[in-house]
CSV table of C-alpha atoms in Angstrom, one decimal:
chain,number,residue,atom,x,y,z
A,10,MET,CA,0.0,0.0,0.0
A,11,ALA,CA,1.3,3.4,-0.9
A,12,GLU,CA,1.9,5.8,2.0
A,13,ASN,CA,-0.7,8.2,0.7
A,14,ARG,CA,-3.3,5.4,0.4
A,15,TYR,CA,-2.8,4.5,4.1
A,16,LEU,CA,-3.2,8.2,5.0
A,17,LEU,CA,-6.4,8.5,3.0
A,18,ASN,CA,-7.7,5.4,4.8
A,19,ALA,CA,-6.8,6.8,8.3
A,20,GLN,CA,-8.4,10.1,7.2
A,21,LEU,CA,-11.7,8.4,6.3
A,22,ALA,CA,-11.8,7.1,9.9
A,23,GLN,CA,-11.2,10.7,11.0
A,24,MET,CA,-14.3,11.7,9.2
A,25,LEU,CA,-16.3,9.1,11.1
A,26,LYS,CA,-15.3,10.6,14.5
A,27,GLY,CA,-18.1,11.3,16.9
A,28,GLY,CA,-20.4,8.9,15.0
A,29,VAL,CA,-22.1,5.6,15.4
A,30,ILE,CA,-21.4,2.6,13.1
A,31,MET,CA,-24.3,0.1,13.2
A,32,ASP,CA,-24.5,-3.7,12.4
A,33,VAL,CA,-27.2,-4.4,9.9
A,34,VAL,CA,-28.2,-7.8,8.4
A,35,ASN,CA,-30.4,-6.6,5.5
A,36,VAL,CA,-31.3,-3.6,3.2
A,37,GLU,CA,-34.2,-2.5,5.4
A,38,GLN,CA,-32.0,-2.3,8.6
A,39,ALA,CA,-29.3,-0.5,6.6
A,40,GLN,CA,-31.9,2.1,5.6
A,41,ILE,CA,-33.2,2.5,9.2
A,42,ALA,CA,-29.6,2.9,10.3
A,43,GLN,CA,-28.8,5.6,7.7
A,44,GLU,CA,-32.1,7.4,8.4
A,45,ALA,CA,-31.2,7.4,12.2
A,46,GLY,CA,-27.9,9.1,11.5
A,47,ALA,CA,-25.4,6.3,11.5
A,48,VAL,CA,-22.0,7.3,10.0
A,49,ALA,CA,-21.5,3.8,8.5
A,50,VAL,CA,-23.1,0.4,8.5
A,51,MET,CA,-21.4,-3.0,9.1
A,52,ALA,CA,-23.1,-5.4,6.7
A,53,LEU,CA,-23.3,-9.0,7.9
A,54,GLU,CA,-25.5,-12.1,7.8
A,55,ARG,CA,-26.0,-12.4,11.6
A,56,VAL,CA,-25.4,-10.0,14.4
A,57,PRO,CA,-23.0,-11.2,17.1
A,58,ALA,CA,-25.9,-12.2,19.5
A,59,ASP,CA,-27.2,-14.6,16.9
A,60,ILE,CA,-23.7,-15.9,16.1
A,61,ARG,CA,-23.3,-16.6,19.8
A,62,GLN,CA,-26.6,-18.4,20.0
A,63,GLN,CA,-26.4,-20.4,16.8
A,64,GLY,CA,-22.8,-21.5,17.2
A,65,GLY,CA,-20.9,-23.2,14.4
A,66,VAL,CA,-18.3,-21.5,12.2
A,67,ALA,CA,-19.0,-17.8,11.5
A,68,ARG,CA,-17.5,-16.7,8.2
A,69,MET,CA,-17.5,-13.6,5.9
A,70,SER,CA,-21.1,-12.8,4.8
A,71,ASP,CA,-22.4,-13.6,1.4
A,72,PRO,CA,-21.0,-10.8,-0.9
A,73,GLY,CA,-24.4,-10.7,-2.6
A,74,LEU,CA,-26.0,-9.4,0.7
A,75,ILE,CA,-23.2,-6.9,1.2
A,76,LYS,CA,-23.6,-5.7,-2.4
A,77,ALA,CA,-27.3,-5.2,-1.9
A,78,ILE,CA,-26.7,-3.2,1.3
A,79,LYS,CA,-24.0,-1.1,-0.5
A,80,ALA,CA,-26.5,-0.3,-3.2
A,81,ALA,CA,-29.2,0.8,-0.7
A,82,VAL,CA,-27.2,3.4,1.3
A,83,THR,CA,-25.0,6.4,0.7
A,84,ILE,CA,-23.0,6.1,3.9
A,85,PRO,CA,-19.8,4.0,4.0
A,86,VAL,CA,-20.3,0.2,4.1
A,87,MET,CA,-18.0,-2.0,6.2
A,88,ALA,CA,-17.9,-5.8,6.3
A,89,LYS,CA,-16.1,-8.4,8.4
A,90,ALA,CA,-13.4,-10.9,7.4
A,91,ARG,CA,-12.2,-13.6,9.7
A,92,ILE,CA,-8.9,-13.0,11.6
A,93,GLY,CA,-6.1,-14.1,9.2
A,94,HIS,CA,-8.4,-14.9,6.3
A,95,PHE,CA,-6.7,-12.7,3.7
A,96,VAL,CA,-8.7,-14.2,0.9
A,97,GLU,CA,-12.0,-13.1,2.4
A,98,ALA,CA,-10.4,-9.7,2.6
A,99,GLN,CA,-9.4,-9.9,-1.1
A,100,ILE,CA,-13.0,-10.7,-2.0
A,101,LEU,CA,-14.3,-7.7,0.1
A,102,GLN,CA,-11.7,-5.4,-1.6
A,103,ALA,CA,-12.9,-6.7,-5.0
A,104,LEU,CA,-16.4,-5.8,-3.9
A,105,ARG,CA,-15.2,-2.2,-3.3
A,106,ILE,CA,-16.7,-1.7,0.1
A,107,ASP,CA,-15.3,1.1,2.2
A,108,TYR,CA,-13.7,-0.6,5.2
A,109,ILE,CA,-12.9,-4.2,6.3
A,110,ASP,CA,-13.3,-5.2,10.0
A,111,GLU,CA,-10.8,-8.1,10.7
A,112,SER,CA,-13.0,-9.4,13.4
A,113,GLU,CA,-12.9,-11.8,16.4
A,114,VAL,CA,-16.7,-12.0,16.1
A,115,LEU,CA,-16.1,-14.4,13.2
A,116,THR,CA,-14.3,-17.7,13.8
A,117,PRO,CA,-10.6,-17.1,13.3
A,118,ALA,CA,-9.0,-18.6,10.2
A,119,ASP,CA,-5.5,-18.4,11.5
A,120,GLU,CA,-4.5,-18.6,15.1
A,121,GLU,CA,-0.9,-17.3,14.6
A,122,CYS,CA,-1.1,-14.5,12.0
A,123,HIS,CA,-3.5,-11.7,11.4
A,124,ILE,CA,-3.9,-10.4,7.8
A,125,ASP,CA,-1.0,-8.4,6.4
A,126,LYS,CA,-3.0,-5.3,5.8
A,127,THR,CA,-0.2,-3.4,4.2
A,128,ARG,CA,-0.8,-5.6,1.1
A,129,PHE,CA,-4.3,-4.1,0.6
A,130,GLU,CA,-5.5,-0.8,-0.8
A,131,ILE,CA,-8.7,-1.0,1.3
A,132,PRO,CA,-8.7,0.2,4.9
A,133,PHE,CA,-9.0,-2.1,7.9
A,134,VAL,CA,-10.3,-1.7,11.4
A,135,CYS,CA,-9.2,-4.2,14.0
A,136,GLY,CA,-10.2,-5.0,17.6
A,137,ALA,CA,-7.8,-4.6,20.6
A,138,ARG,CA,-8.0,-5.2,24.3
A,139,ASN,CA,-4.9,-3.2,25.3
A,140,LEU,CA,-2.2,-0.9,23.9
A,141,GLY,CA,0.1,-3.6,22.7
A,142,GLU,CA,-2.6,-5.4,20.7
A,143,ALA,CA,-3.8,-2.1,19.2
A,144,LEU,CA,-0.2,-1.1,18.1
A,145,ARG,CA,0.5,-4.6,16.7
A,146,ARG,CA,-2.6,-4.2,14.5
A,147,ILE,CA,-1.4,-0.7,13.4
A,148,ALA,CA,2.0,-2.2,12.6
A,149,GLU,CA,0.2,-4.7,10.4
A,150,GLY,CA,-1.5,-1.9,8.5
A,151,ALA,CA,-4.8,-1.2,10.4
A,152,ALA,CA,-6.0,2.4,9.8
A,153,MET,CA,-8.5,2.3,12.6
A,154,ILE,CA,-8.8,0.5,16.0
A,155,ARG,CA,-11.8,-0.4,18.1
A,156,THR,CA,-12.0,-2.0,21.5
A,157,LYS,CA,-13.0,-5.7,21.3
A,158,GLY,CA,-15.4,-5.5,24.2
A,159,GLU,CA,-17.5,-8.7,24.3
A,160,ALA,CA,-19.7,-8.7,21.3
A,161,GLY,CA,-23.3,-9.9,21.3
A,162,THR,CA,-23.7,-9.6,25.1
A,163,GLY,CA,-25.3,-6.2,25.5
A,164,ASN,CA,-22.9,-5.8,28.4
A,165,VAL,CA,-20.4,-2.9,28.2
A,166,VAL,CA,-18.1,-4.1,30.9
A,167,GLU,CA,-15.4,-5.6,28.6
A,168,ALA,CA,-15.4,-2.5,26.4
A,169,VAL,CA,-14.8,-0.4,29.5
A,170,ARG,CA,-12.1,-2.7,30.6
A,171,HIS,CA,-10.3,-2.5,27.2
A,172,MET,CA,-10.6,1.3,27.0
A,173,ARG,CA,-9.4,1.8,30.6
A,174,THR,CA,-6.5,-0.6,29.9
A,175,MET,CA,-5.4,1.3,26.8
A,176,ASN,CA,-5.7,4.7,28.6
A,177,ARG,CA,-3.7,3.4,31.6
A,178,GLU,CA,-1.0,2.0,29.4
A,179,ILE,CA,-0.8,5.2,27.4
A,180,ARG,CA,-0.4,7.2,30.6
A,181,GLN,CA,2.3,4.8,31.8
A,182,LEU,CA,4.2,5.0,28.6
A,183,ALA,CA,3.9,8.8,28.5
A,184,ALA,CA,5.5,9.0,32.0
A,185,LEU,CA,8.5,6.7,31.3
A,186,PRO,CA,12.0,8.0,31.0
A,187,ALA,CA,13.5,7.3,27.5
A,188,GLU,CA,15.7,4.4,28.6
A,189,GLU,CA,12.7,2.4,29.9
A,190,ILE,CA,10.6,2.7,26.8
A,191,ILE,CA,12.2,-0.2,25.1
A,192,SER,CA,11.6,-2.6,28.0
A,193,PHE,CA,8.0,-1.4,28.3
A,194,ALA,CA,7.7,-2.1,24.6
A,195,LYS,CA,9.2,-5.5,25.0
A,196,VAL,CA,7.0,-6.6,27.9
A,197,ASN,CA,3.8,-5.3,26.2
A,198,GLY,CA,4.7,-6.6,22.8
A,199,ILE,CA,4.7,-3.1,21.3
A,200,PRO,CA,6.6,-2.1,18.2
A,201,TYR,CA,9.3,0.3,19.4
A,202,GLU,CA,8.7,3.1,16.9
A,203,LEU,CA,5.0,3.1,17.6
A,204,ALA,CA,5.7,3.2,21.4
A,205,LEU,CA,7.7,6.4,20.7
A,206,GLU,CA,4.8,7.8,18.7
A,207,VAL,CA,2.2,7.1,21.4
A,208,LYS,CA,4.5,8.6,24.1
A,209,LYS,CA,4.7,11.8,22.0
A,210,LEU,CA,1.0,12.0,21.2
A,211,GLY,CA,-0.5,10.8,24.4
A,212,ARG,CA,-3.0,8.7,22.5
A,213,LEU,CA,-3.3,6.2,19.7
A,214,PRO,CA,-2.0,7.4,16.4
A,215,VAL,CA,-5.3,6.4,14.7
A,216,VAL,CA,-8.9,6.8,15.4
A,217,ASN,CA,-10.2,4.5,18.1
A,218,PHE,CA,-13.8,3.5,18.4
A,219,ALA,CA,-15.6,1.6,21.2
A,220,ALA,CA,-17.2,-1.8,20.4
A,221,GLY,CA,-18.5,-4.9,22.0
A,222,GLY,CA,-21.6,-4.7,24.3
A,223,ILE,CA,-22.9,-1.2,23.8
A,224,ALA,CA,-26.7,-1.3,24.2
A,225,THR,CA,-28.0,2.0,25.5
A,226,PRO,CA,-27.4,5.8,24.8
A,227,ALA,CA,-25.7,5.9,28.3
A,228,ASP,CA,-23.3,3.1,27.3
A,229,ALA,CA,-22.3,5.0,24.1
A,230,ALA,CA,-21.8,8.2,26.1
A,231,LEU,CA,-19.8,6.3,28.8
A,232,MET,CA,-17.4,5.1,26.1
A,233,MET,CA,-17.1,8.6,24.6
A,234,GLN,CA,-16.3,10.0,28.1
A,235,LEU,CA,-13.6,7.4,28.5
A,236,GLY,CA,-12.0,8.9,25.4
A,237,CYS,CA,-13.2,6.9,22.4
A,238,ASP,CA,-13.6,8.7,19.1
A,239,GLY,CA,-16.9,7.1,18.3
A,240,VAL,CA,-18.8,3.8,18.8
A,241,PHE,CA,-19.9,0.6,17.0
A,242,VAL,CA,-23.2,-0.8,18.0
A,243,GLY,CA,-23.7,-4.4,17.0
A,244,SER,CA,-26.6,-6.4,18.3
A,245,GLY,CA,-27.7,-3.6,20.6
A,246,ILE,CA,-30.0,-1.8,18.1
A,247,PHE,CA,-31.7,-4.5,16.0
A,248,LYS,CA,-32.1,-6.8,19.0
A,249,SER,CA,-34.0,-4.1,20.9
A,250,SER,CA,-37.8,-3.6,20.8
A,251,ASP,CA,-37.7,-0.3,18.9
A,252,PRO,CA,-34.6,-0.2,16.7
A,253,ALA,CA,-35.2,3.0,14.9
A,254,ARG,CA,-35.8,4.9,18.1
A,255,ARG,CA,-32.9,3.4,19.9
A,256,ALA,CA,-30.6,4.0,16.9
A,257,ARG,CA,-31.5,7.7,16.9
A,258,ALA,CA,-31.1,8.0,20.6
A,259,ILE,CA,-27.6,6.4,20.5
A,260,VAL,CA,-26.6,8.8,17.6
A,261,LYS,CA,-27.7,11.8,19.7
A,262,ALA,CA,-26.0,10.5,22.9
A,263,THR,CA,-22.7,10.0,21.0
A,264,ALA,CA,-22.8,13.6,19.7
A,265,TYR,CA,-23.8,15.1,23.1
A,266,PHE,CA,-21.9,12.6,25.2
A,267,ASN,CA,-20.8,15.3,27.7
A,268,ASP,CA,-24.3,16.8,28.3
A,269,PRO,CA,-26.3,15.0,31.0
A,270,GLU,CA,-29.4,17.0,30.2
A,271,GLN,CA,-29.4,15.8,26.6
A,272,LEU,CA,-28.6,12.3,27.7
A,273,LEU,CA,-31.5,12.3,30.1
A,274,GLU,CA,-33.8,13.4,27.3
A,275,VAL,CA,-32.7,10.8,24.8
A,276,SER,CA,-32.7,7.9,27.3
A,277,MET,CA,-36.4,8.1,27.9
A,278,ASP,CA,-39.1,5.8,26.5
A,279,LEU,CA,-36.9,3.7,24.3
A,280,GLY,CA,-38.6,0.4,24.9
A,281,GLU,CA,-36.8,-2.8,25.9
A,282,PRO,CA,-33.0,-3.0,25.3
A,283,MET,CA,-31.5,-6.3,24.1
A,284,ALA,CA,-31.4,-9.0,26.7
A,285,GLY,CA,-27.9,-9.0,28.2
A,286,LEU,CA,-25.4,-11.6,29.2
A,287,ASP,CA,-23.3,-11.6,32.3
A,288,VAL,CA,-19.7,-11.9,31.0
A,289,ALA,CA,-18.3,-12.8,34.4
A,290,THR,CA,-20.2,-16.1,34.5
A,291,MET,CA,-19.5,-17.0,30.9
A,292,ALA,CA,-17.3,-19.9,30.0
A,293,SER,CA,-14.0,-18.8,28.6
A,294,GLU,CA,-14.6,-20.6,25.3
A,295,GLN,CA,-17.8,-18.4,24.9
A,296,ARG,CA,-15.7,-15.3,25.0
A,297,LEU,CA,-14.9,-13.8,21.6
A,298,ALA,CA,-12.4,-11.2,22.8
A,299,GLY,CA,-9.7,-13.9,23.4
A,300,ARG,CA,-9.6,-14.6,19.7
A,301,GLY,CA,-6.6,-13.0,18.1
A,302,TRP,CA,-3.6,-11.7,20.1
B,21,MET,CA,-10.3,25.8,23.2
B,22,ASP,CA,-10.9,29.3,24.5
B,23,ALA,CA,-14.1,29.4,26.5
B,24,VAL,CA,-14.8,32.7,24.8
B,25,ALA,CA,-13.1,33.2,21.4
B,26,GLY,CA,-14.4,36.8,21.5
B,27,LEU,CA,-16.1,38.7,18.7
B,28,GLY,CA,-15.1,37.7,15.2
B,29,GLY,CA,-13.8,34.2,15.8
B,30,ILE,CA,-14.6,31.2,13.6
B,31,GLY,CA,-16.6,28.3,14.9
B,32,VAL,CA,-16.4,24.7,13.8
B,33,LEU,CA,-19.7,22.7,13.9
B,34,ASP,CA,-18.9,20.0,16.5
B,35,LEU,CA,-21.5,17.3,16.0
B,36,GLN,CA,-19.5,14.7,14.1
B,37,GLY,CA,-16.6,14.5,11.7
B,38,GLY,CA,-13.4,16.5,11.1
B,39,VAL,CA,-13.8,19.0,13.9
B,40,GLN,CA,-10.3,18.9,15.5
B,41,GLU,CA,-8.6,19.1,12.1
B,42,HIS,CA,-10.3,22.4,11.3
B,43,LEU,CA,-9.6,23.8,14.8
B,44,ASP,CA,-6.0,23.0,14.4
B,45,HIS,CA,-5.8,24.7,11.0
B,46,LEU,CA,-7.6,27.8,12.3
B,47,ARG,CA,-5.1,28.0,15.2
B,48,ARG,CA,-2.2,27.8,12.7
B,49,VAL,CA,-3.5,30.9,10.8
B,50,GLY,CA,-3.9,32.8,14.1
B,51,VAL,CA,-7.7,32.9,14.2
B,52,ALA,CA,-9.6,32.5,17.4
B,53,ALA,CA,-11.5,29.2,17.0
B,54,ARG,CA,-14.0,27.2,19.0
B,55,PRO,CA,-16.3,24.2,18.6
B,56,VAL,CA,-20.0,24.9,18.1
B,57,LYS,CA,-22.3,22.4,19.7
B,58,ARG,CA,-25.3,24.5,20.6
B,59,ALA,CA,-27.1,27.5,19.2
B,60,ALA,CA,-25.7,29.7,21.9
B,61,ASP,CA,-22.1,28.9,20.7
B,62,LEU,CA,-22.8,30.8,17.5
B,63,GLU,CA,-23.0,34.1,19.5
B,64,GLY,CA,-20.5,36.6,18.2
B,65,LEU,CA,-18.9,34.4,15.5
B,66,ALA,CA,-17.8,35.9,12.2
B,67,GLY,CA,-17.8,32.5,10.4
B,68,LEU,CA,-18.8,28.9,10.8
B,69,ILE,CA,-17.2,25.8,9.2
B,70,ILE,CA,-19.4,22.8,8.6
B,71,PRO,CA,-16.9,20.1,8.4
B,72,GLY,CA,-16.6,16.8,6.6
B,73,GLY,CA,-18.3,13.8,8.2
B,74,GLU,CA,-21.4,12.0,7.1
B,75,SER,CA,-24.0,14.5,5.7
B,76,THR,CA,-27.0,12.4,6.7
B,77,CYS,CA,-25.8,12.1,10.2
B,78,LEU,CA,-25.0,15.8,10.4
B,79,SER,CA,-28.4,16.8,8.9
B,80,ARG,CA,-30.3,14.6,11.5
B,81,LEU,CA,-28.4,16.1,14.4
B,82,LEU,CA,-28.7,19.7,13.1
B,83,ASN,CA,-32.4,19.2,12.8
B,84,ILE,CA,-33.0,17.4,16.1
B,85,PHE,CA,-31.3,20.0,18.1
B,86,GLY,CA,-32.6,23.0,16.2
B,87,LEU,CA,-29.2,24.1,15.1
B,88,ASP,CA,-30.2,24.3,11.5
B,89,ALA,CA,-32.7,27.1,12.3
B,90,ALA,CA,-30.0,28.8,14.5
B,91,ILE,CA,-27.5,28.7,11.6
B,92,ARG,CA,-30.0,30.1,9.1
B,93,GLN,CA,-30.8,32.9,11.5
B,94,ALA,CA,-27.1,33.7,12.2
B,95,TYR,CA,-26.5,33.6,8.4
B,96,ASP,CA,-29.3,36.1,7.9
B,97,GLN,CA,-27.5,38.3,10.4
B,98,GLY,CA,-24.2,38.1,8.5
B,99,LEU,CA,-22.5,34.9,9.6
B,100,LYS,CA,-20.2,33.5,6.8
B,101,LEU,CA,-20.3,29.8,6.2
B,102,TRP,CA,-17.8,27.3,4.8
B,103,GLY,CA,-18.8,23.7,4.0
B,104,THR,CA,-16.1,21.1,3.4
B,105,CYS,CA,-17.2,17.8,1.7
B,106,ALA,CA,-20.3,16.8,3.7
B,107,GLY,CA,-20.7,20.5,4.7
B,108,ALA,CA,-20.9,21.5,1.1
B,109,ILE,CA,-23.6,18.9,0.5
B,110,LEU,CA,-25.6,20.4,3.4
B,111,LEU,CA,-25.2,24.0,2.1
B,112,ALA,CA,-26.2,23.2,-1.5
B,113,ARG,CA,-29.5,24.3,-3.0
B,114,GLU,CA,-29.7,21.2,-5.1
B,115,ASN,CA,-28.6,17.7,-4.2
B,116,VAL,CA,-28.9,15.3,-7.2
B,117,GLY,CA,-31.5,12.6,-6.5
B,118,GLU,CA,-32.0,13.8,-2.9
B,119,THR,CA,-33.7,16.5,-0.9
B,120,PRO,CA,-31.4,19.5,-0.2
B,121,PHE,CA,-30.8,20.5,3.4
B,122,LEU,CA,-29.9,24.1,4.2
B,123,GLY,CA,-30.0,25.1,0.6
B,124,LEU,CA,-28.2,28.4,1.1
B,125,ILE,CA,-25.9,28.5,-2.0
B,126,ASP,CA,-27.0,28.0,-5.5
B,127,ILE,CA,-25.0,24.9,-6.5
B,128,ALA,CA,-25.9,21.4,-7.4
B,129,VAL,CA,-24.0,18.6,-5.7
B,130,SER,CA,-23.8,14.9,-6.5
B,131,ARG,CA,-22.9,12.7,-3.5
B,132,ASN,CA,-20.2,10.0,-3.5
B,133,ALA,CA,-19.6,11.0,-7.1
B,134,PHE,CA,-16.2,9.2,-7.3
B,135,GLY,CA,-17.2,5.9,-5.8
B,136,SER,CA,-16.1,4.1,-2.7
B,137,GLN,CA,-13.1,4.7,-0.4
B,138,LEU,CA,-10.9,2.9,-2.9
B,139,ASP,CA,-11.6,5.9,-5.2
B,140,SER,CA,-10.5,8.5,-2.6
B,141,PHE,CA,-7.4,10.3,-3.9
B,142,ASN,CA,-4.9,13.2,-3.6
B,143,ARG,CA,-4.0,15.6,-6.3
B,144,GLU,CA,-2.6,19.2,-6.6
B,145,ALA,CA,-4.1,22.1,-8.4
B,146,LEU,CA,-3.8,25.8,-8.8
B,147,ALA,CA,-6.7,28.0,-7.5
B,148,PRO,CA,-5.5,31.4,-8.5
B,149,ALA,CA,-8.0,33.4,-6.4
B,150,VAL,CA,-6.9,31.5,-3.3
B,151,ALA,CA,-3.2,31.0,-3.6
B,152,ARG,CA,-0.3,31.7,-6.0
B,153,GLU,CA,1.0,28.1,-5.9
B,154,PRO,CA,-0.6,24.8,-6.5
B,155,ILE,CA,-2.4,23.4,-3.4
B,156,PRO,CA,-2.5,19.8,-2.3
B,157,LEU,CA,-6.0,18.5,-2.3
B,158,THR,CA,-7.5,15.5,-0.5
B,159,PHE,CA,-10.8,13.9,-1.7
B,160,ILE,CA,-12.4,11.4,0.6
B,161,ARG,CA,-15.6,9.8,-0.7
B,162,ALA,CA,-16.1,13.2,-2.1
B,163,PRO,CA,-19.1,14.8,-3.8
B,164,LYS,CA,-18.9,16.7,-7.0
B,165,ILE,CA,-20.3,20.2,-7.7
B,166,MET,CA,-22.1,19.7,-11.0
B,167,ARG,CA,-23.4,23.2,-11.5
B,168,ALA,CA,-22.8,26.7,-10.1
B,169,GLY,CA,-25.7,29.2,-10.4
B,170,GLU,CA,-25.8,32.9,-10.8
B,171,GLY,CA,-23.8,34.8,-8.3
B,172,VAL,CA,-21.6,31.8,-7.6
B,173,ARG,CA,-18.0,32.1,-8.5
B,174,VAL,CA,-16.0,29.0,-9.4
B,175,LEU,CA,-12.7,28.9,-7.5
B,176,LEU,CA,-11.5,25.6,-8.8
B,177,ARG,CA,-12.7,23.5,-11.7
B,178,LEU,CA,-11.2,20.0,-12.4
B,179,ASP,CA,-12.0,17.6,-15.1
B,180,ASP,CA,-15.9,17.5,-15.4
B,181,TYR,CA,-16.7,19.0,-12.0
B,182,ILE,CA,-16.3,22.1,-9.8
B,183,ALA,CA,-14.2,21.4,-6.7
B,184,ALA,CA,-14.5,24.8,-4.9
B,185,ALA,CA,-16.9,27.7,-5.3
B,186,GLU,CA,-18.2,30.7,-3.4
B,187,ASP,CA,-20.8,33.4,-3.3
B,188,ASP,CA,-20.6,36.5,-1.2
B,189,ARG,CA,-21.3,34.8,2.1
B,190,ILE,CA,-20.6,31.1,1.6
B,191,LEU,CA,-17.5,29.0,0.6
B,192,VAL,CA,-17.8,25.4,-0.5
B,193,THR,CA,-15.0,22.9,-1.1
B,194,VAL,CA,-15.6,19.2,-1.9
B,195,PHE,CA,-12.0,18.4,-0.8
B,196,HIS,CA,-10.5,18.6,2.7
B,197,PRO,CA,-7.9,21.4,3.2
B,198,GLU,CA,-7.8,20.5,6.9
B,199,LEU,CA,-6.3,17.2,6.0
B,200,THR,CA,-3.3,18.7,4.3
B,201,PRO,CA,-0.4,21.0,5.3
B,202,SER,CA,-1.9,23.8,3.2
B,203,LEU,CA,-3.5,26.7,5.1
B,204,ALA,CA,-4.5,28.7,2.0
B,205,PHE,CA,-8.3,28.0,2.1
B,206,HIS,CA,-8.4,28.7,5.9
B,207,ARG,CA,-6.7,32.0,5.3
B,208,TYR,CA,-9.0,32.7,2.4
B,209,PHE,CA,-12.1,32.0,4.5
B,210,ALA,CA,-10.8,34.0,7.5
B,211,ARG,CA,-10.4,37.0,5.2
B,212,LYS,CA,-13.9,36.4,3.8
B,213,CYS,CA,-15.0,36.7,7.4
B,214,GLY,CA,-13.2,40.0,7.6
B,215,LEU,CA,-10.6,38.7,10.0
B,216,SER,CA,-6.8,39.4,9.9
B,217,VAL,CA,-4.7,36.3,9.4
B,218,ALA,CA,-1.1,35.4,10.2
B,219,GLY,CA,1.3,34.2,7.5
B,220,ASP,CA,1.5,34.2,3.7
B,221,ASP,CA,-0.5,32.1,1.3
B,222,ALA,CA,2.5,30.6,-0.3
B,223,GLY,CA,3.9,27.3,0.8
B,224,LEU,CA,2.9,24.7,3.3
B,225,ASP,CA,2.9,24.7,7.1
B,226,PRO,CA,6.2,23.0,8.0
B,227,ASP,CA,5.0,22.1,11.5
B,228,TRP,CA,1.8,20.3,10.3
B,229,THR,CA,1.7,16.5,10.3
B,230,PRO,CA,-1.1,14.0,9.6
B,231,LEU,CA,-1.4,13.6,13.4
B,232,SER,CA,-1.6,17.3,14.3
B,233,TRP,CA,-5.4,16.9,14.9
B,234,THR,CA,-4.7,14.7,17.9
B,235,ARG,CA,-3.7,17.7,20.0
B,236,PHE,CA,-7.4,18.7,20.1
B,237,SER,CA,-8.8,15.2,20.5
B,238,PRO,CA,-10.2,14.2,23.9
B,239,ARG,CA,-7.8,13.2,26.7
B,240,VAL,CA,-8.7,11.1,29.7
């Protein structure tokens, strides 16, 4: 990938800042999402809550479905490829969507290697639980990062954990004397050059969204107040009782994340949120965030 | 940001999109700048930038919080406007195949006219009214201006479309000067707002980097 192509891809993510990216499984949902003010849609066959329930191997969605969604909206369209499945990514690039999510929500195709994203022209977003994981993905060519959270649970606790972990590690790095940076980088599996960059900036060098378990306007605003640049909502919208209304409320809450009066206003009368899962009592093999490294 | 930028500053609509990038550029040209989130934030501003982002998202938020009416009212009282990319779509009187939103400048725009993200691109061009030297231009899922009506001056025409235009009170660009080291369009808009600006139109800001925006991004 040429340097200017990578920059253009990181800059598209910059244009999404302050916005909400919504999972949609058909054309009708994509139109509801766009109408509600989503900045992009994630086109997929099943939302994470259903993937969780139905089990089996979760793969890239049928490109025909993604194509139909792409034709139905004007906002950017993203789609998921399995971790390490560079051929799914090649297919999605050939489909000319706007962003690929190399996602732990799908069953990984490679337990050692993620996709070498520098070989692609199309941008990638990748999940991360901590600073080292985020910077390894950036080193592989990701132009945008999101927390992994725990997708399909409607439970924000893991997204909070991942964001707080990243914030803490960035603060630690920023406070280190120069001679300790390389050992911090070694211990945390961080490429050294990127460690220097983060120390200088005091934040990730790409846009960082929250994802995994966001189900209410308050959840979205919580992640924004923790320093995210925007949010992904997966199952939280179309698994709730009134998706259009909830989608609009989450868009508003993300824009006015620092304004409790507005948050109060948008949180009222939304109907039932998606049913949630307690992550703490979940068996470790049920957890998606442990996929990838 | 300054709590009060004082009379004559420039605001950046802060609902979604490239807000920090514009604030950074405005600071570089020595203009008082502040984010605009509520109608009251428009008070005393000489100009307002509607940044790039997603135009449907911006239009919903402007409408829900009544900011569209507040912007129209401030415009009627002399506020100058600049729309970049999505902002240009929102300001256009005609939006091919769709309903226009603010409709304040007589241009026709066509959304996503280049295609998907894979068709986003950089190029350079000379806009003689704005700067003496060619300016680097960044187009991200950009619209095209297909037509400029009476009273609208074309500042930059490329291939089969118009990339920048203005009337007496509004500037529109389908590209993103805030994503490049060029400050020429920010100086141009500041002068259009009647503000004095630092520096010269020639050349690029040597201190700018693609990560300069992060200095205005949230910190925890």
